[in-house]
């Protein structure tokens, strides 16, 4: 079971555990070990041929996605996305095509936005400079889809999932805080550059460090989650709260925690997000959640005003249409 606890500044996700260790964790550890070995191999020649190193890194991630996503999705590398009005995105490292994507267009390297499920930027070694760029790219990719209305999910989320994948990171000096660096820098850049929750990046995975997943909660003027300040007064949050929740080994070290890998967490969270757009994926998404593969996590909240909703949707929310505890319903008060 997944339970959510919100404090004034952080959003926490915890997983209960009352069973023996599942074989799935062993499989994910094998994948993680293979990725670490690939990183060492690629780095040996990266300085002399950075282009080839980048291509190899992208193919590592594409191979993982092909192995774990449904077989009727096609995972391709190096392409651009074209919107309904003819705008073209920057080149994207990995694109995941839906099962409905026209076969005639699969090899054109100019992908129709209506058939794109997910897109990812890839880095062999994540650096601070990459974070600002990926925030800007997220805004562009999210704008490729036709803007939707009518439900909270449709108005807060675009059909295309966008994320950042990296083998490793650059913060290996003593006393470095790589997880804090990524979380803090990303929040700062998003505060500076984004104007609506639908523009936000959805997923990050650094294979030897942690994974991050976007969550969105609807508050609309009520203290529905029982959040309180230190003095006992209700927390004054926005109509919507978003958080990029970090899942790391440090947060999965209790006696009840299950073995954690960032790649396993990525797979589980990606399925959760795809399930909103492809209901057939819901069975596997719920299975991964039940196994506990995503792990525990926490993240800082960013509040948004009720202007992120259309008047009609806001009115229906205020009239009590939200549902609770359903993580695939477009009227859910919380979705990930």
Tab-separated table of C-alpha atoms in Angstrom:
chain	number	residue	atom	x	y	z
A	1	UNK	CA	0.000	0.000	0.000
A	2	UNK	CA	1.169	3.531	-0.752
A	3	UNK	CA	0.505	6.278	1.741
A	4	UNK	CA	1.218	9.988	1.382
A	5	UNK	CA	2.199	12.400	4.150
A	6	UNK	CA	2.675	16.080	3.522
A	7	UNK	CA	4.526	18.578	5.718
A	8	UNK	CA	4.985	22.304	5.245
A	9	UNK	CA	8.031	21.940	3.034
A	10	UNK	CA	8.298	18.301	2.004
A	11	UNK	CA	6.184	15.611	0.426
A	12	UNK	CA	6.855	12.054	1.597
A	13	UNK	CA	5.948	8.705	0.056
A	14	UNK	CA	6.397	5.518	2.048
A	15	UNK	CA	5.820	1.876	1.205
A	16	UNK	CA	4.619	-0.684	3.711
A	17	UNK	CA	6.335	-4.067	3.824
A	18	UNK	CA	4.937	-7.298	5.175
A	19	UNK	CA	6.371	-9.894	2.775
A	20	UNK	CA	9.636	-11.579	1.831
A	21	UNK	CA	11.945	-10.068	-0.756
A	22	UNK	CA	10.616	-10.373	-4.297
A	23	UNK	CA	12.742	-11.779	-7.154
A	24	UNK	CA	12.045	-8.586	-9.111
A	25	UNK	CA	14.547	-6.756	-6.913
A	26	UNK	CA	17.275	-9.195	-7.965
A	27	UNK	CA	16.491	-8.555	-11.624
A	28	UNK	CA	16.698	-4.805	-11.112
A	29	UNK	CA	20.019	-5.144	-9.313
A	30	UNK	CA	21.378	-7.096	-12.270
A	31	UNK	CA	20.267	-4.325	-14.631
A	32	UNK	CA	21.902	-1.728	-12.369
A	33	UNK	CA	25.172	-3.669	-12.230
A	34	UNK	CA	25.212	-3.927	-16.027
A	35	UNK	CA	24.603	-0.179	-16.352
A	36	UNK	CA	27.493	0.574	-13.965
A	37	UNK	CA	29.810	-1.670	-16.007
A	38	UNK	CA	28.727	0.047	-19.222
A	39	UNK	CA	29.454	3.458	-17.723
A	40	UNK	CA	33.013	2.429	-16.848
A	41	UNK	CA	33.530	1.009	-20.327
A	42	UNK	CA	32.167	4.097	-22.083
A	43	UNK	CA	34.177	6.511	-19.918
A	44	UNK	CA	37.475	4.927	-20.965
A	45	UNK	CA	37.133	6.471	-24.428
A	46	UNK	CA	34.767	9.349	-23.734
A	47	UNK	CA	37.400	12.105	-23.833
A	48	UNK	CA	38.697	10.997	-27.235
A	49	UNK	CA	35.291	10.433	-28.841
A	50	UNK	CA	32.512	12.115	-26.832
A	51	UNK	CA	29.970	11.730	-29.637
A	52	UNK	CA	30.257	7.954	-29.726
A	53	UNK	CA	30.235	7.820	-25.931
A	54	UNK	CA	26.984	9.766	-25.892
A	55	UNK	CA	25.430	7.465	-28.494
A	56	UNK	CA	26.431	4.396	-26.503
A	57	UNK	CA	24.949	5.842	-23.340
A	58	UNK	CA	21.658	6.562	-25.074
A	59	UNK	CA	21.549	3.027	-26.429
A	60	UNK	CA	22.096	1.642	-22.901
A	61	UNK	CA	18.976	3.420	-21.717
A	62	UNK	CA	17.009	2.536	-24.839
A	63	UNK	CA	17.871	-1.137	-24.254
A	64	UNK	CA	16.548	-0.955	-20.686
A	65	UNK	CA	13.302	0.681	-21.804
A	66	UNK	CA	12.823	-1.858	-24.603
A	67	UNK	CA	13.323	-4.665	-22.098
A	68	UNK	CA	10.851	-3.406	-19.506
A	69	UNK	CA	8.146	-1.517	-21.402
A	70	UNK	CA	5.337	-3.370	-23.206
A	71	UNK	CA	6.492	-4.986	-26.442
A	72	UNK	CA	3.942	-3.026	-28.501
A	73	UNK	CA	5.751	0.230	-27.694
A	74	UNK	CA	8.700	1.135	-29.910
A	75	UNK	CA	11.721	2.811	-28.304
A	76	UNK	CA	13.800	4.842	-30.771
A	77	UNK	CA	16.857	7.062	-30.447
A	78	UNK	CA	17.646	10.452	-31.939
A	79	UNK	CA	14.629	12.251	-33.320
A	80	UNK	CA	12.464	15.346	-33.157
A	81	UNK	CA	8.799	15.699	-32.219
A	82	UNK	CA	6.392	17.646	-34.437
A	83	UNK	CA	3.315	19.273	-32.914
A	84	UNK	CA	-0.192	19.506	-34.391
A	85	UNK	CA	0.572	23.029	-35.608
A	86	UNK	CA	3.885	22.139	-37.255
A	87	UNK	CA	6.349	23.234	-34.567
A	88	UNK	CA	9.385	20.969	-34.220
A	89	UNK	CA	11.208	20.194	-30.972
A	90	UNK	CA	14.968	20.092	-30.456
A	91	UNK	CA	16.539	16.694	-31.065
A	92	UNK	CA	15.557	14.244	-28.333
A	93	UNK	CA	17.771	11.325	-27.319
A	94	UNK	CA	15.050	8.693	-26.719
A	95	UNK	CA	11.415	8.649	-27.826
A	96	UNK	CA	8.821	6.043	-26.775
A	97	UNK	CA	6.071	5.572	-29.380
A	98	UNK	CA	2.586	4.360	-28.520
A	99	UNK	CA	1.081	1.160	-29.924
A	100	UNK	CA	-1.174	3.311	-32.158
A	101	UNK	CA	1.728	5.067	-33.879
A	102	UNK	CA	1.508	4.726	-37.695
A	103	UNK	CA	4.066	2.231	-38.990
A	104	UNK	CA	4.686	4.348	-42.106
A	105	UNK	CA	6.141	7.122	-39.936
A	106	UNK	CA	8.254	5.052	-37.527
A	107	UNK	CA	11.548	5.492	-39.407
A	108	UNK	CA	11.190	9.192	-40.312
A	109	UNK	CA	12.935	10.594	-37.198
A	110	UNK	CA	10.231	13.288	-37.070
A	111	UNK	CA	7.718	11.887	-34.620
A	112	UNK	CA	4.059	12.903	-34.499
A	113	UNK	CA	3.355	14.266	-31.020
A	114	UNK	CA	-0.005	12.491	-30.849
A	115	UNK	CA	1.755	9.119	-30.897
A	116	UNK	CA	4.575	9.893	-28.450
A	117	UNK	CA	4.168	8.432	-24.959
A	118	UNK	CA	7.474	9.573	-23.496
A	119	UNK	CA	10.709	11.360	-24.364
A	120	UNK	CA	14.032	11.400	-22.541
A	121	UNK	CA	17.250	13.377	-22.521
A	122	UNK	CA	20.295	11.222	-21.715
A	123	UNK	CA	23.609	12.134	-20.070
A	124	UNK	CA	26.469	9.812	-19.282
A	125	UNK	CA	27.620	12.095	-16.444
A	126	UNK	CA	25.032	14.534	-15.073
A	127	UNK	CA	26.355	18.045	-14.355
A	128	UNK	CA	24.762	21.169	-12.926
A	129	UNK	CA	24.743	22.861	-16.331
A	130	UNK	CA	22.492	20.125	-17.733
A	131	UNK	CA	19.661	20.892	-15.313
A	132	UNK	CA	18.776	24.354	-16.608
A	133	UNK	CA	18.739	23.035	-20.166
A	134	UNK	CA	16.462	20.116	-19.344
A	135	UNK	CA	13.941	22.444	-17.666
A	136	UNK	CA	13.799	24.506	-20.856
A	137	UNK	CA	13.486	21.379	-22.996
A	138	UNK	CA	10.659	20.101	-20.821
A	139	UNK	CA	8.643	23.261	-21.530
A	140	UNK	CA	9.133	22.771	-25.269
A	141	UNK	CA	8.262	19.057	-25.259
A	142	UNK	CA	5.177	19.637	-23.133
A	143	UNK	CA	3.983	22.322	-25.557
A	144	UNK	CA	4.028	19.797	-28.430
A	145	UNK	CA	0.739	18.264	-27.253
A	146	UNK	CA	-2.703	19.740	-27.804
A	147	UNK	CA	-3.694	21.464	-24.565
A	148	UNK	CA	-6.442	19.502	-22.810
A	149	UNK	CA	-9.240	20.585	-20.455
A	150	UNK	CA	-12.132	19.016	-18.601
A	151	UNK	CA	-10.445	17.154	-15.706
A	152	UNK	CA	-7.716	18.038	-13.193
A	153	UNK	CA	-5.373	15.478	-14.740
A	154	UNK	CA	-5.898	16.807	-18.266
A	155	UNK	CA	-5.226	20.368	-17.158
A	156	UNK	CA	-2.157	19.623	-15.032
A	157	UNK	CA	-0.457	16.996	-17.208
A	158	UNK	CA	0.393	16.576	-20.882
A	159	UNK	CA	0.156	13.227	-22.724
A	160	UNK	CA	3.923	13.189	-23.304
A	161	UNK	CA	5.984	12.127	-20.288
A	162	UNK	CA	9.385	13.822	-20.250
A	163	UNK	CA	12.438	12.850	-18.246
A	164	UNK	CA	16.204	12.909	-17.792
A	165	UNK	CA	18.325	9.745	-17.619
A	166	UNK	CA	21.981	9.554	-16.565
A	167	UNK	CA	24.443	6.773	-15.797
A	168	UNK	CA	26.251	8.781	-13.103
A	169	UNK	CA	26.976	12.326	-11.897
A	170	UNK	CA	29.863	14.740	-11.391
A	171	UNK	CA	29.601	15.282	-7.605
A	172	UNK	CA	31.996	12.682	-6.229
A	173	UNK	CA	34.269	14.880	-4.092
A	174	UNK	CA	34.302	14.399	-0.290
A	175	UNK	CA	31.376	16.167	1.406
A	176	UNK	CA	29.559	16.589	-1.902
A	177	UNK	CA	25.766	16.353	-1.732
A	178	UNK	CA	24.686	15.169	-5.192
A	179	UNK	CA	21.051	14.421	-4.335
A	180	UNK	CA	20.619	17.811	-2.686
A	181	UNK	CA	22.394	19.476	-5.614
A	182	UNK	CA	20.023	17.968	-8.168
A	183	UNK	CA	16.854	18.615	-6.147
A	184	UNK	CA	17.763	22.183	-5.201
A	185	UNK	CA	19.002	23.211	-8.639
A	186	UNK	CA	16.004	21.723	-10.401
A	187	UNK	CA	13.483	23.436	-8.111
A	188	UNK	CA	15.271	26.775	-8.507
A	189	UNK	CA	15.336	26.531	-12.314
A	190	UNK	CA	11.702	25.461	-12.474
A	191	UNK	CA	10.660	28.356	-10.232
A	192	UNK	CA	12.498	30.661	-12.627
A	193	UNK	CA	11.422	29.193	-15.962
A	194	UNK	CA	8.054	27.405	-15.665
A	195	UNK	CA	4.610	28.982	-15.477
A	196	UNK	CA	2.229	26.019	-15.212
A	197	UNK	CA	2.382	22.509	-13.659
A	198	UNK	CA	1.948	20.864	-17.059
A	199	UNK	CA	5.360	22.268	-18.140
A	200	UNK	CA	7.253	20.412	-15.431
A	201	UNK	CA	9.652	17.545	-16.041
A	202	UNK	CA	8.199	14.209	-14.884
A	203	UNK	CA	11.098	11.848	-14.144
A	204	UNK	CA	14.822	11.768	-13.441
A	205	UNK	CA	16.989	8.698	-12.963
A	206	UNK	CA	20.688	8.762	-12.136
A	207	UNK	CA	21.488	5.066	-12.183
A	208	UNK	CA	24.081	5.076	-9.387
A	209	UNK	CA	22.422	7.727	-7.204
A	210	UNK	CA	18.634	8.186	-7.066
A	211	UNK	CA	15.431	8.633	-9.007
A	212	UNK	CA	12.940	11.508	-8.924
A	213	UNK	CA	9.241	11.474	-9.823
A	214	UNK	CA	6.761	14.337	-10.165
A	215	UNK	CA	3.645	14.276	-8.012
A	216	UNK	CA	0.720	16.707	-8.118
A	217	UNK	CA	-1.866	17.237	-5.370
A	218	UNK	CA	-5.036	19.296	-5.512
A	219	UNK	CA	-5.761	21.312	-2.381
A	220	UNK	CA	-8.134	24.122	-3.532
A	221	UNK	CA	-8.387	26.110	-0.339
A	222	UNK	CA	-9.101	23.195	2.000
A	223	UNK	CA	-6.730	21.486	4.381
A	224	UNK	CA	-7.749	18.045	3.135
A	225	UNK	CA	-4.491	16.364	4.076
A	226	UNK	CA	-4.463	17.707	7.636
A	227	UNK	CA	-1.226	19.663	7.166
A	228	UNK	CA	-0.237	21.948	10.046
A	229	UNK	CA	2.522	24.446	10.784
A	230	UNK	CA	4.718	24.138	13.882
A	231	UNK	CA	2.278	26.329	15.836
A	232	UNK	CA	-0.648	24.047	14.964
A	233	UNK	CA	-2.279	26.315	12.403
A	234	UNK	CA	-3.235	24.892	8.979
A	235	UNK	CA	-0.576	25.117	6.291
A	236	UNK	CA	-1.416	27.754	3.682
A	237	UNK	CA	-0.657	25.869	0.480
A	238	UNK	CA	-1.696	26.679	-3.039
A	239	UNK	CA	-4.682	25.316	-4.906
A	240	UNK	CA	-2.247	22.751	-6.328
A	241	UNK	CA	1.003	21.503	-4.835
A	242	UNK	CA	3.669	19.884	-6.978
A	243	UNK	CA	6.789	18.092	-5.788
A	244	UNK	CA	9.653	16.255	-7.448
A	245	UNK	CA	9.925	13.360	-5.013
A	246	UNK	CA	13.407	11.892	-4.638
A	247	UNK	CA	13.712	8.132	-4.090
A	248	UNK	CA	17.148	7.052	-2.881
A	249	UNK	CA	18.872	4.302	-0.941
A	250	UNK	CA	19.246	6.654	2.041
A	251	UNK	CA	15.456	6.728	2.377
A	252	UNK	CA	15.124	2.958	2.106
A	253	UNK	CA	17.348	1.709	4.922
A	254	UNK	CA	14.820	0.791	7.631
A	255	UNK	CA	14.127	-2.802	8.634
A	256	UNK	CA	10.892	-2.742	6.622
A	257	UNK	CA	12.473	-1.255	3.485
A	258	UNK	CA	12.977	-3.385	0.398
A	259	UNK	CA	16.134	-3.418	-1.746
A	260	UNK	CA	16.303	-0.184	-3.711
A	261	UNK	CA	17.693	0.603	-7.139
A	262	UNK	CA	17.115	3.874	-8.995
A	263	UNK	CA	16.445	1.969	-12.229
A	264	UNK	CA	13.826	-0.226	-10.569
A	265	UNK	CA	12.214	2.880	-9.125
A	266	UNK	CA	12.236	4.506	-12.573
A	267	UNK	CA	10.480	1.520	-14.164
A	268	UNK	CA	7.766	1.461	-11.509
A	269	UNK	CA	7.138	5.197	-11.687
A	270	UNK	CA	7.143	5.261	-15.482
A	271	UNK	CA	4.439	2.594	-15.532
A	272	UNK	CA	2.375	4.635	-13.063
A	273	UNK	CA	2.520	7.643	-15.343
A	274	UNK	CA	1.831	5.741	-18.564
A	275	UNK	CA	-1.215	4.100	-16.953
A	276	UNK	CA	-3.092	7.408	-17.064
A	277	UNK	CA	-2.763	7.473	-20.854
A	278	UNK	CA	-2.871	3.722	-21.592
A	279	UNK	CA	-5.262	1.950	-19.247
A	280	UNK	CA	-3.955	-1.498	-20.281
A	281	UNK	CA	-0.708	-0.673	-18.478
A	282	UNK	CA	-2.585	-0.171	-15.211
A	283	UNK	CA	-2.373	-3.829	-14.180
A	284	UNK	CA	1.430	-3.836	-14.317
A	285	UNK	CA	1.609	-0.370	-12.734
A	286	UNK	CA	-0.408	-1.579	-9.756
A	287	UNK	CA	1.691	-4.748	-9.570
A	288	UNK	CA	4.952	-2.786	-9.388
A	289	UNK	CA	3.413	-0.544	-6.729
A	290	UNK	CA	2.325	-3.570	-4.688
A	291	UNK	CA	5.816	-5.083	-4.912
A	292	UNK	CA	7.244	-1.784	-3.630
A	293	UNK	CA	9.769	-1.311	-6.402
A	294	UNK	CA	9.556	2.499	-6.405
A	295	UNK	CA	10.795	2.795	-2.805
A	296	UNK	CA	10.327	5.579	-0.273
A	297	UNK	CA	10.864	9.220	-1.167
A	298	UNK	CA	10.496	12.880	-0.236
A	299	UNK	CA	10.582	16.215	-2.001
A	300	UNK	CA	10.006	19.933	-1.559
A	301	UNK	CA	6.592	21.356	-2.377
A	302	UNK	CA	5.902	24.106	-4.884
A	303	UNK	CA	2.458	25.726	-4.502
A	304	UNK	CA	0.369	27.001	-7.432
A	305	UNK	CA	-2.713	29.238	-7.533
A	306	UNK	CA	-6.137	28.132	-8.782
A	307	UNK	CA	-5.419	29.916	-12.073
A	308	UNK	CA	-3.855	26.669	-13.297
A	309	UNK	CA	-7.413	25.334	-13.776
A	310	UNK	CA	-10.147	26.351	-16.203
A	311	UNK	CA	-13.171	27.969	-14.549
A	312	UNK	CA	-15.347	24.926	-15.266
A	313	UNK	CA	-12.904	22.404	-13.786
A	314	UNK	CA	-12.244	24.606	-10.757
A	315	UNK	CA	-15.980	24.895	-10.152
A	316	UNK	CA	-16.456	21.121	-10.313
A	317	UNK	CA	-13.562	20.602	-7.912
A	318	UNK	CA	-15.083	23.036	-5.429
A	319	UNK	CA	-18.416	21.210	-5.777
A	320	UNK	CA	-16.803	18.013	-4.489
A	321	UNK	CA	-16.013	16.031	-7.620
A	322	UNK	CA	-12.497	15.004	-6.511
A	323	UNK	CA	-11.910	11.370	-5.571
A	324	UNK	CA	-9.392	10.059	-3.048
A	325	UNK	CA	-7.240	6.948	-3.045
A	326	UNK	CA	-7.572	6.273	-6.792
A	327	UNK	CA	-4.228	6.772	-8.501
A	328	UNK	CA	-5.430	6.350	-12.091
A	329	UNK	CA	-8.583	8.476	-11.985
A	330	UNK	CA	-8.422	11.821	-13.800
A	331	UNK	CA	-10.434	13.342	-10.915
A	332	UNK	CA	-8.064	12.058	-8.250
A	333	UNK	CA	-6.888	14.596	-5.670
A	334	UNK	CA	-3.387	13.234	-6.076
A	335	UNK	CA	-1.582	11.729	-9.041
A	336	UNK	CA	1.982	10.763	-9.774
